[in-house]
């Protein structure tokens, strides 16, 4: 018997991408797609899916807040939360909500499929990268939130390199670099590349003085 799944994301292109990945798996069936909480709630009530895949942002709301509201409304399905990083407070909220799956957006399709299968067997799936160093609040240097690859991209931004030049150095596509840059700016709460470069130089100067 197939595992019934619904996909909740405000963007149709993203929903269709996830649906396309899962459609090739015999044991999984995407039974519906929703763009917001109301549509998701209607699908859960009418289709009774086993698993709901939830994006970390649903329009102007946190995906975790949406999960909380759906649970309050009586949703009995399991939830897979898709995100690129989590603040300690977000991880705490996810654990309090007993979210069954935490999966990186950068994960391989096989990882998402594996997570769905594990959860359907009554187990939880938490990506290790989302758990590492996030269990306690550490109000220190924001750059500690960056992955090694993002730190590398930040350093290259400080050199004034373009996305194409960074892509050539890292042997990845410009699209991948664009995603890394977006994550760096989001995690450091910075508006643009110039501010990111200034942040890098300020951090290095502070560390040099401190050392």
Coordinates of C-alpha atoms in Angstrom, one line a residue, residues 56-204:
X56 CA 9.8 26.4 6.0
X57 CA 8.0 29.6 4.8
X58 CA 4.3 29.6 3.8
X59 CA 3.8 33.1 2.4
X60 CA 4.4 35.4 5.4
X61 CA 4.2 32.6 8.0
X62 CA 6.7 30.2 9.4
X63 CA 6.1 26.7 8.3
X64 CA 6.4 25.5 11.9
X65 CA 3.6 27.9 12.9
X66 CA 1.5 26.5 10.1
X67 CA 2.2 23.0 11.4
X68 CA 1.2 24.0 14.9
X69 CA -2.1 25.4 13.6
X70 CA -2.9 22.3 11.5
X71 CA -2.2 20.1 14.6
X72 CA -4.6 22.3 16.7
X73 CA -7.2 21.9 13.9
X74 CA -6.9 18.1 14.3
X75 CA -4.3 17.1 11.7
X76 CA -3.2 13.5 12.5
X77 CA -0.7 13.1 9.7
X78 CA 3.1 13.2 10.2
X79 CA 5.0 16.2 9.0
X80 CA 8.3 16.6 7.1
X81 CA 9.7 20.1 7.5
X82 CA 11.9 21.3 4.7
X83 CA 14.5 24.1 5.5
X84 CA 18.0 25.1 4.8
X85 CA 18.9 26.0 8.4
X86 CA 17.3 26.3 11.8
X87 CA 17.8 28.8 14.6
X88 CA 17.9 27.2 18.1
X89 CA 14.5 28.6 18.8
X90 CA 13.1 27.0 15.6
X91 CA 14.6 23.6 16.5
X92 CA 13.1 23.9 19.9
X93 CA 9.7 24.7 18.4
X94 CA 9.9 21.7 16.0
X95 CA 10.7 19.3 18.8
X96 CA 7.9 20.7 21.0
X97 CA 5.5 20.2 18.0
X98 CA 6.9 16.7 17.7
X99 CA 7.6 17.2 14.0
X100 CA 8.5 13.8 12.6
X101 CA 11.0 14.9 9.9
X102 CA 13.5 17.7 9.5
X103 CA 15.1 17.6 6.0
X104 CA 17.5 20.0 4.3
X105 CA 16.3 21.6 1.1
X106 CA 19.8 20.8 -0.2
X107 CA 19.3 17.1 0.5
X108 CA 19.5 14.5 -2.3
X109 CA 16.1 13.2 -3.5
X110 CA 17.0 9.8 -2.0
X111 CA 17.3 11.4 1.4
X112 CA 13.7 12.8 1.3
X113 CA 12.4 9.4 0.1
X114 CA 14.3 7.7 2.9
X115 CA 12.9 10.1 5.4
X116 CA 9.3 9.5 4.2
X117 CA 9.8 5.8 4.4
X118 CA 11.2 5.9 7.9
X119 CA 8.4 8.2 9.2
X120 CA 5.8 5.9 7.6
X121 CA 7.2 3.1 9.8
X122 CA 6.7 5.3 13.0
X123 CA 10.2 6.6 13.3
X124 CA 11.6 10.1 13.1
X125 CA 14.1 11.5 10.6
X126 CA 16.3 14.5 11.6
X127 CA 19.1 15.6 9.4
X128 CA 22.3 15.7 11.5
X129 CA 23.3 19.0 10.0
X130 CA 20.2 20.7 11.3
X131 CA 20.8 19.3 14.8
X132 CA 24.5 20.1 15.1
X133 CA 25.3 23.0 17.4
X134 CA 21.6 24.0 17.5
X135 CA 20.3 22.4 20.7
X136 CA 21.3 25.4 22.8
X137 CA 21.3 29.1 22.2
X138 CA 24.7 30.5 21.4
X139 CA 24.3 34.3 21.0
X140 CA 27.8 34.6 19.5
X141 CA 29.3 35.3 16.1
X142 CA 26.5 34.9 13.5
X143 CA 29.1 33.4 11.1
X144 CA 29.1 30.3 13.2
X145 CA 25.7 29.5 11.6
X146 CA 27.4 29.2 8.2
X147 CA 28.3 25.8 6.8
X148 CA 31.9 25.3 5.6
X149 CA 30.8 25.8 2.0
X150 CA 29.0 29.0 2.9
X151 CA 32.0 30.3 4.8
X152 CA 34.1 29.7 1.7
X153 CA 31.6 31.6 -0.4
X154 CA 31.6 34.5 2.1
X155 CA 35.4 34.7 1.8
X156 CA 35.1 34.9 -2.0
X157 CA 32.5 37.6 -1.7
X158 CA 35.0 39.5 0.4
X159 CA 37.3 39.3 -2.6
X160 CA 34.7 40.9 -4.8
X161 CA 34.3 37.8 -7.0
X162 CA 31.2 37.4 -9.2
X163 CA 28.9 34.3 -9.1
X164 CA 30.5 33.0 -12.2
X165 CA 34.0 33.4 -10.7
X166 CA 33.0 31.7 -7.5
X167 CA 31.3 28.9 -9.5
X168 CA 34.6 28.3 -11.4
X169 CA 36.6 28.1 -8.2
X170 CA 34.2 25.7 -6.5
X171 CA 33.5 23.7 -9.7
X172 CA 29.7 24.2 -9.3
X173 CA 27.0 25.9 -11.3
X174 CA 26.2 29.6 -11.0
X175 CA 22.7 28.6 -9.7
X176 CA 24.3 26.7 -6.8
X177 CA 26.5 29.7 -6.0
X178 CA 23.4 31.9 -6.1
X179 CA 21.7 29.6 -3.5
X180 CA 24.8 29.7 -1.3
X181 CA 24.9 33.6 -1.5
X182 CA 21.2 33.8 -0.6
X183 CA 21.8 31.6 2.4
X184 CA 24.8 33.5 3.6
X185 CA 22.9 36.8 3.4
X186 CA 19.9 35.3 5.2
X187 CA 21.9 33.7 8.0
X188 CA 23.9 36.9 8.6
X189 CA 20.8 39.1 8.2
X190 CA 22.6 41.2 5.6
X191 CA 20.9 43.0 2.6
X192 CA 23.6 42.6 -0.1
X193 CA 27.0 41.2 -1.2
X194 CA 28.8 44.5 -0.3
X195 CA 27.6 44.3 3.3
X196 CA 28.6 40.6 3.4
X197 CA 32.1 41.5 2.3
X198 CA 32.3 44.3 4.9
X199 CA 31.1 41.8 7.6
X200 CA 33.8 39.3 6.6
X201 CA 36.6 41.9 6.9
X202 CA 35.2 43.2 10.2
X203 CA 35.2 39.7 11.6
X204 CA 38.7 39.0 10.5

